[in-house]
């Protein structure tokens, strides 16, 4: 079971780029890396998913080094509305029993 | 397209009572998942349906919890009898394909408080 380790919390000023790093030393060959965002009183929301190298979408970028033992979620120019908990998950295609949320990183964006 | 919906949004019951939570997945999604976060803990997987069949129920805490998905559409999660430690937020998620190949879409959750 590939578990993840993330910083418990981070603060950032509006307009800055935020990088949240996640460690997953026991990641398996078939595991994908997925990041979710959760606002208070809402369910987690998918942000981005990748397997290796770099993935970018309209919301964020995901950087995965060659050994895949860590990954970095990059949020460009954060705004107050990006204040949320960000979860890094790893899991394979075998089913949700490998979906481990961990504690997540609570990002607070400061004006 | 409507997202995953859950009912009720909140439920307050007394210890020993029964509560039934409902989840309506996104239309066409064969995979339905239940999760929960009890007070101060992480979100934990409970079980996974593929259509009406239970694919994996390894996360169900005990036999007081019963999940069903008759007809492969909506799902219910019944807690009977409820205990104090069952308090928390229960999330439902759905996906078209099994996780890893496609993201799961989460509902807003049902907040359960057992007194």
mmCIF file of C-alpha atoms in Angstrom:
data_model
loop_
_atom_site.group_PDB
_atom_site.id
_atom_site.type_symbol
_atom_site.label_atom_id
_atom_site.label_comp_id
_atom_site.label_asym_id
_atom_site.label_seq_id
_atom_site.Cartn_x
_atom_site.Cartn_y
_atom_site.Cartn_z
ATOM 1 C CA UNK A 1 0.000 0.000 0.000
ATOM 2 C CA UNK A 2 1.666 3.174 -1.209
ATOM 3 C CA UNK A 3 1.239 5.842 1.432
ATOM 4 C CA UNK A 4 2.028 9.483 1.003
ATOM 5 C CA UNK A 5 3.646 12.179 3.110
ATOM 6 C CA UNK A 6 2.845 15.844 2.668
ATOM 7 C CA UNK A 7 3.414 19.001 4.707
ATOM 8 C CA UNK A 8 0.529 19.547 7.087
ATOM 9 C CA UNK A 9 0.084 23.187 6.135
ATOM 10 C CA UNK A 10 1.409 25.975 3.962
ATOM 11 C CA UNK A 11 0.767 29.693 3.719
ATOM 12 C CA UNK A 12 1.165 31.800 0.620
ATOM 13 C CA UNK A 13 0.403 35.324 -0.493
ATOM 14 C CA UNK A 14 -1.974 36.006 -3.320
ATOM 15 C CA UNK A 15 -0.375 35.974 -6.743
ATOM 16 C CA UNK A 16 2.501 33.714 -5.788
ATOM 17 C CA UNK A 17 3.262 30.301 -7.181
ATOM 18 C CA UNK A 18 2.746 27.493 -4.693
ATOM 19 C CA UNK A 19 4.532 24.165 -4.841
ATOM 20 C CA UNK A 20 3.345 21.315 -2.659
ATOM 21 C CA UNK A 21 5.579 18.267 -2.573
ATOM 22 C CA UNK A 22 4.406 14.789 -1.751
ATOM 23 C CA UNK A 23 6.603 11.809 -0.904
ATOM 24 C CA UNK A 24 5.542 8.325 -1.948
ATOM 25 C CA UNK A 25 8.614 6.155 -1.515
ATOM 26 C CA UNK A 26 6.742 2.885 -1.922
ATOM 27 C CA UNK A 27 5.003 3.766 -5.149
ATOM 28 C CA UNK A 28 4.431 0.714 -7.324
ATOM 29 C CA UNK A 29 4.979 0.361 -11.032
ATOM 30 C CA UNK A 30 1.300 0.539 -11.854
ATOM 31 C CA UNK A 31 0.498 3.424 -9.526
ATOM 32 C CA UNK A 32 -0.708 6.763 -10.811
ATOM 33 C CA UNK A 33 -0.322 9.986 -8.824
ATOM 34 C CA UNK A 34 -3.434 12.049 -8.363
ATOM 35 C CA UNK A 35 -4.072 15.313 -6.569
ATOM 36 C CA UNK A 36 -7.405 16.362 -5.133
ATOM 37 C CA UNK A 37 -8.556 19.670 -3.697
ATOM 38 C CA UNK A 38 -11.122 19.946 -0.935
ATOM 39 C CA UNK A 39 -12.953 23.047 0.228
ATOM 40 C CA UNK A 40 -14.776 23.098 3.560
ATOM 41 C CA UNK A 41 -18.154 21.356 3.462
ATOM 42 C CA UNK A 42 -17.447 19.866 0.038
ATOM 43 C CA UNK A 43 -16.158 16.584 -1.270
ATOM 44 C CA UNK A 44 -12.668 16.261 -2.756
ATOM 45 C CA UNK A 45 -12.325 17.535 -6.304
ATOM 46 C CA UNK A 46 -9.909 16.164 -8.881
ATOM 47 C CA UNK A 47 -7.126 18.535 -9.900
ATOM 48 C CA UNK A 48 -4.572 16.595 -11.878
ATOM 49 C CA UNK A 49 -3.199 13.119 -12.469
ATOM 50 C CA UNK A 50 0.065 11.843 -13.854
ATOM 51 C CA UNK A 51 2.348 8.866 -14.140
ATOM 52 C CA UNK A 52 5.740 10.376 -14.901
ATOM 53 C CA UNK A 53 7.509 13.572 -16.043
ATOM 54 C CA UNK A 54 5.252 16.599 -16.264
ATOM 55 C CA UNK A 55 1.535 17.079 -16.690
ATOM 56 C CA UNK A 56 -0.156 20.439 -17.079
ATOM 57 C CA UNK A 57 -3.773 21.460 -17.279
ATOM 58 C CA UNK A 58 -5.678 24.703 -16.908
ATOM 59 C CA UNK A 59 -5.521 24.509 -13.120
ATOM 60 C CA UNK A 60 -2.092 23.178 -12.160
ATOM 61 C CA UNK A 61 1.074 21.403 -13.140
ATOM 62 C CA UNK A 62 2.364 18.142 -11.767
ATOM 63 C CA UNK A 63 6.057 17.362 -11.753
ATOM 64 C CA UNK A 64 7.171 13.781 -11.259
ATOM 65 C CA UNK A 65 10.891 12.902 -11.187
ATOM 66 C CA UNK A 66 12.237 9.816 -12.876
ATOM 67 C CA UNK A 67 12.249 7.681 -9.727
ATOM 68 C CA UNK A 68 8.587 8.657 -9.048
ATOM 69 C CA UNK A 69 9.194 8.624 -5.293
ATOM 70 C CA UNK A 70 7.849 12.125 -4.990
ATOM 71 C CA UNK A 71 5.707 14.552 -6.902
ATOM 72 C CA UNK A 72 5.127 18.300 -6.799
ATOM 73 C CA UNK A 73 1.859 20.049 -7.398
ATOM 74 C CA UNK A 74 2.391 23.550 -8.713
ATOM 75 C CA UNK A 75 -0.370 26.148 -8.506
ATOM 76 C CA UNK A 76 0.444 29.285 -10.484
ATOM 77 C CA UNK A 77 -0.538 32.685 -9.081
ATOM 78 C CA UNK A 78 -2.793 31.522 -6.284
ATOM 79 C CA UNK A 79 -5.831 33.500 -5.224
ATOM 80 C CA UNK A 80 -7.818 33.538 -2.006
ATOM 81 C CA UNK A 81 -10.201 30.985 -3.493
ATOM 82 C CA UNK A 82 -7.377 28.451 -3.682
ATOM 83 C CA UNK A 83 -7.415 28.160 0.105
ATOM 84 C CA UNK A 84 -8.219 24.491 0.615
ATOM 85 C CA UNK A 85 -6.795 21.132 1.599
ATOM 86 C CA UNK A 86 -4.786 19.406 -1.115
ATOM 87 C CA UNK A 87 -4.429 15.643 -1.108
ATOM 88 C CA UNK A 88 -1.834 13.589 -2.904
ATOM 89 C CA UNK A 89 -2.915 10.044 -3.681
ATOM 90 C CA UNK A 90 -1.244 7.106 -5.330
ATOM 91 C CA UNK A 91 -3.013 4.021 -6.543
ATOM 92 C CA UNK A 92 -3.175 1.483 -9.273
ATOM 93 C CA UNK A 93 -5.955 0.381 -11.508
ATOM 94 C CA UNK A 94 -6.862 -2.474 -9.238
ATOM 95 C CA UNK A 95 -9.525 -0.683 -7.290
ATOM 96 C CA UNK A 96 -10.218 1.943 -4.695
ATOM 97 C CA UNK A 97 -8.860 -0.046 -1.784
ATOM 98 C CA UNK A 98 -5.508 1.484 -2.588
ATOM 99 C CA UNK A 99 -6.887 5.011 -2.468
ATOM 100 C CA UNK A 100 -5.236 6.505 0.610
ATOM 101 C CA UNK A 101 -5.951 10.171 1.288
ATOM 102 C CA UNK A 102 -3.556 10.889 4.090
ATOM 103 C CA UNK A 103 -3.753 14.125 6.040
ATOM 104 C CA UNK A 104 -3.408 16.430 3.068
ATOM 105 C CA UNK A 105 -1.831 19.886 3.001
ATOM 106 C CA UNK A 106 -3.890 22.800 4.220
ATOM 107 C CA UNK A 107 -3.019 25.749 1.995
ATOM 108 C CA UNK A 108 -3.951 29.190 3.255
ATOM 109 C CA UNK A 109 -3.697 32.052 0.793
ATOM 110 C CA UNK A 110 -3.159 35.391 2.444
ATOM 111 C CA UNK A 111 -4.226 38.712 0.887
ATOM 112 C CA UNK B 1 -24.422 17.360 -16.267
ATOM 113 C CA UNK B 2 -25.415 16.817 -12.637
ATOM 114 C CA UNK B 3 -22.683 15.786 -10.267
ATOM 115 C CA UNK B 4 -22.772 13.224 -7.505
ATOM 116 C CA UNK B 5 -25.518 14.041 -5.047
ATOM 117 C CA UNK B 6 -25.934 12.845 -1.494
ATOM 118 C CA UNK B 7 -28.860 12.926 0.859
ATOM 119 C CA UNK B 8 -29.267 14.073 3.532
ATOM 120 C CA UNK B 9 -26.604 16.743 3.846
ATOM 121 C CA UNK B 10 -26.743 16.450 7.622
ATOM 122 C CA UNK B 11 -28.155 13.895 10.037
ATOM 123 C CA UNK B 12 -28.266 13.972 13.813
ATOM 124 C CA UNK B 13 -29.397 10.784 15.514
ATOM 125 C CA UNK B 14 -29.139 9.137 18.872
ATOM 126 C CA UNK B 15 -26.960 6.172 19.634
ATOM 127 C CA UNK B 16 -28.771 2.977 18.772
ATOM 128 C CA UNK B 17 -30.901 4.474 16.033
ATOM 129 C CA UNK B 18 -30.710 3.655 12.355
ATOM 130 C CA UNK B 19 -29.670 6.023 9.617
ATOM 131 C CA UNK B 20 -29.695 5.523 5.862
ATOM 132 C CA UNK B 21 -27.548 7.637 3.603
ATOM 133 C CA UNK B 22 -28.216 7.893 -0.102
ATOM 134 C CA UNK B 23 -25.899 8.564 -3.002
ATOM 135 C CA UNK B 24 -26.868 9.273 -6.592
ATOM 136 C CA UNK B 25 -23.839 8.911 -8.857
ATOM 137 C CA UNK B 26 -23.266 10.684 -12.112
ATOM 138 C CA UNK B 27 -25.490 9.111 -14.742
ATOM 139 C CA UNK B 28 -23.712 6.359 -16.617
ATOM 140 C CA UNK B 29 -21.024 5.801 -14.009
ATOM 141 C CA UNK B 30 -20.770 2.112 -13.229
ATOM 142 C CA UNK B 31 -18.335 2.571 -10.358
ATOM 143 C CA UNK B 32 -19.589 3.917 -7.049
ATOM 144 C CA UNK B 33 -17.493 4.337 -3.926
ATOM 145 C CA UNK B 34 -18.222 5.147 -0.318
ATOM 146 C CA UNK B 35 -15.705 6.857 1.966
ATOM 147 C CA UNK B 36 -15.874 8.400 5.369
ATOM 148 C CA UNK B 37 -13.887 10.711 7.576
ATOM 149 C CA UNK B 38 -14.471 10.299 11.248
ATOM 150 C CA UNK B 39 -13.523 13.092 13.620
ATOM 151 C CA UNK B 40 -9.872 14.067 13.322
ATOM 152 C CA UNK B 41 -8.977 11.238 11.004
ATOM 153 C CA UNK B 42 -8.236 10.898 7.310
ATOM 154 C CA UNK B 43 -10.714 10.061 4.603
ATOM 155 C CA UNK B 44 -10.957 6.289 4.479
ATOM 156 C CA UNK B 45 -12.311 3.989 1.801
ATOM 157 C CA UNK B 46 -15.346 1.898 2.742
ATOM 158 C CA UNK B 47 -16.426 0.018 -0.351
ATOM 159 C CA UNK B 48 -16.683 -0.041 -4.102
ATOM 160 C CA UNK B 49 -19.578 -1.085 -6.324
ATOM 161 C CA UNK B 50 -19.342 -1.966 -9.970
ATOM 162 C CA UNK B 51 -22.907 -1.608 -11.122
ATOM 163 C CA UNK B 52 -24.917 -3.502 -8.517
ATOM 164 C CA UNK B 53 -22.093 -5.778 -7.384
ATOM 165 C CA UNK B 54 -19.771 -5.156 -4.478
ATOM 166 C CA UNK B 55 -16.297 -5.166 -5.952
ATOM 167 C CA UNK B 56 -14.483 -4.458 -2.716
ATOM 168 C CA UNK B 57 -15.895 -3.962 0.752
ATOM 169 C CA UNK B 58 -12.655 -4.338 2.648
ATOM 170 C CA UNK B 59 -13.031 -0.915 4.235
ATOM 171 C CA UNK B 60 -16.378 -1.536 5.895
ATOM 172 C CA UNK B 61 -15.727 -1.209 9.618
ATOM 173 C CA UNK B 62 -18.172 -3.827 10.906
ATOM 174 C CA UNK B 63 -21.481 -5.514 10.269
ATOM 175 C CA UNK B 64 -23.462 -2.530 11.496
ATOM 176 C CA UNK B 65 -22.839 -1.024 8.073
ATOM 177 C CA UNK B 66 -24.804 -2.255 5.077
ATOM 178 C CA UNK B 67 -24.418 -0.844 1.593
ATOM 179 C CA UNK B 68 -26.671 -1.622 -1.331
ATOM 180 C CA UNK B 69 -26.933 -0.573 -4.921
ATOM 181 C CA UNK B 70 -30.038 -2.189 -6.292
ATOM 182 C CA UNK B 71 -30.331 -1.850 -10.050
ATOM 183 C CA UNK B 72 -26.873 -0.384 -10.298
ATOM 184 C CA UNK B 73 -28.027 3.215 -10.004
ATOM 185 C CA UNK B 74 -28.201 4.938 -6.642
ATOM 186 C CA UNK B 75 -26.708 3.456 -3.508
ATOM 187 C CA UNK B 76 -27.651 3.470 0.134
ATOM 188 C CA UNK B 77 -25.484 3.064 3.188
ATOM 189 C CA UNK B 78 -27.323 2.015 6.299
ATOM 190 C CA UNK B 79 -25.863 2.187 9.784
ATOM 191 C CA UNK B 80 -27.765 0.054 12.277
ATOM 192 C CA UNK B 81 -27.464 0.541 15.180
ATOM 193 C CA UNK B 82 -25.444 3.741 15.097
ATOM 194 C CA UNK B 83 -22.680 4.239 17.631
ATOM 195 C CA UNK B 84 -20.950 7.403 18.786
ATOM 196 C CA UNK B 85 -17.792 6.582 16.832
ATOM 197 C CA UNK B 86 -19.768 6.535 13.581
ATOM 198 C CA UNK B 87 -19.979 10.317 13.644
ATOM 199 C CA UNK B 88 -18.215 11.919 10.726
ATOM 200 C CA UNK B 89 -18.618 12.831 7.091
ATOM 201 C CA UNK B 90 -19.615 10.159 4.608
ATOM 202 C CA UNK B 91 -18.617 10.784 1.013
ATOM 203 C CA UNK B 92 -19.775 9.047 -2.100
ATOM 204 C CA UNK B 93 -17.876 9.118 -5.371
ATOM 205 C CA UNK B 94 -18.432 7.707 -8.818
ATOM 206 C CA UNK B 95 -16.404 7.079 -11.933
ATOM 207 C CA UNK B 96 -16.943 5.636 -15.354
ATOM 208 C CA UNK B 97 -13.935 3.365 -15.093
ATOM 209 C CA UNK B 98 -12.089 1.991 -12.127
ATOM 210 C CA UNK B 99 -9.810 4.381 -10.300
ATOM 211 C CA UNK B 100 -6.389 4.868 -11.742
ATOM 212 C CA UNK B 101 -7.713 5.048 -15.210
ATOM 213 C CA UNK B 102 -10.117 7.832 -14.476
ATOM 214 C CA UNK B 103 -10.729 10.239 -11.696
ATOM 215 C CA UNK B 104 -13.450 9.794 -9.149
ATOM 216 C CA UNK B 105 -16.065 12.510 -8.749
ATOM 217 C CA UNK B 106 -17.080 13.142 -5.174
ATOM 218 C CA UNK B 107 -20.350 14.260 -3.720
ATOM 219 C CA UNK B 108 -20.588 16.939 -1.021
ATOM 220 C CA UNK B 109 -20.864 14.389 1.755
ATOM 221 C CA UNK B 110 -23.357 13.630 4.496
ATOM 222 C CA UNK B 111 -22.440 14.886 7.933
ATOM 223 C CA UNK B 112 -23.562 12.371 10.525
ATOM 224 C CA UNK B 113 -23.619 13.139 14.213
ATOM 225 C CA UNK B 114 -24.482 10.379 16.647
ATOM 226 C CA UNK B 115 -25.371 11.598 20.118
#
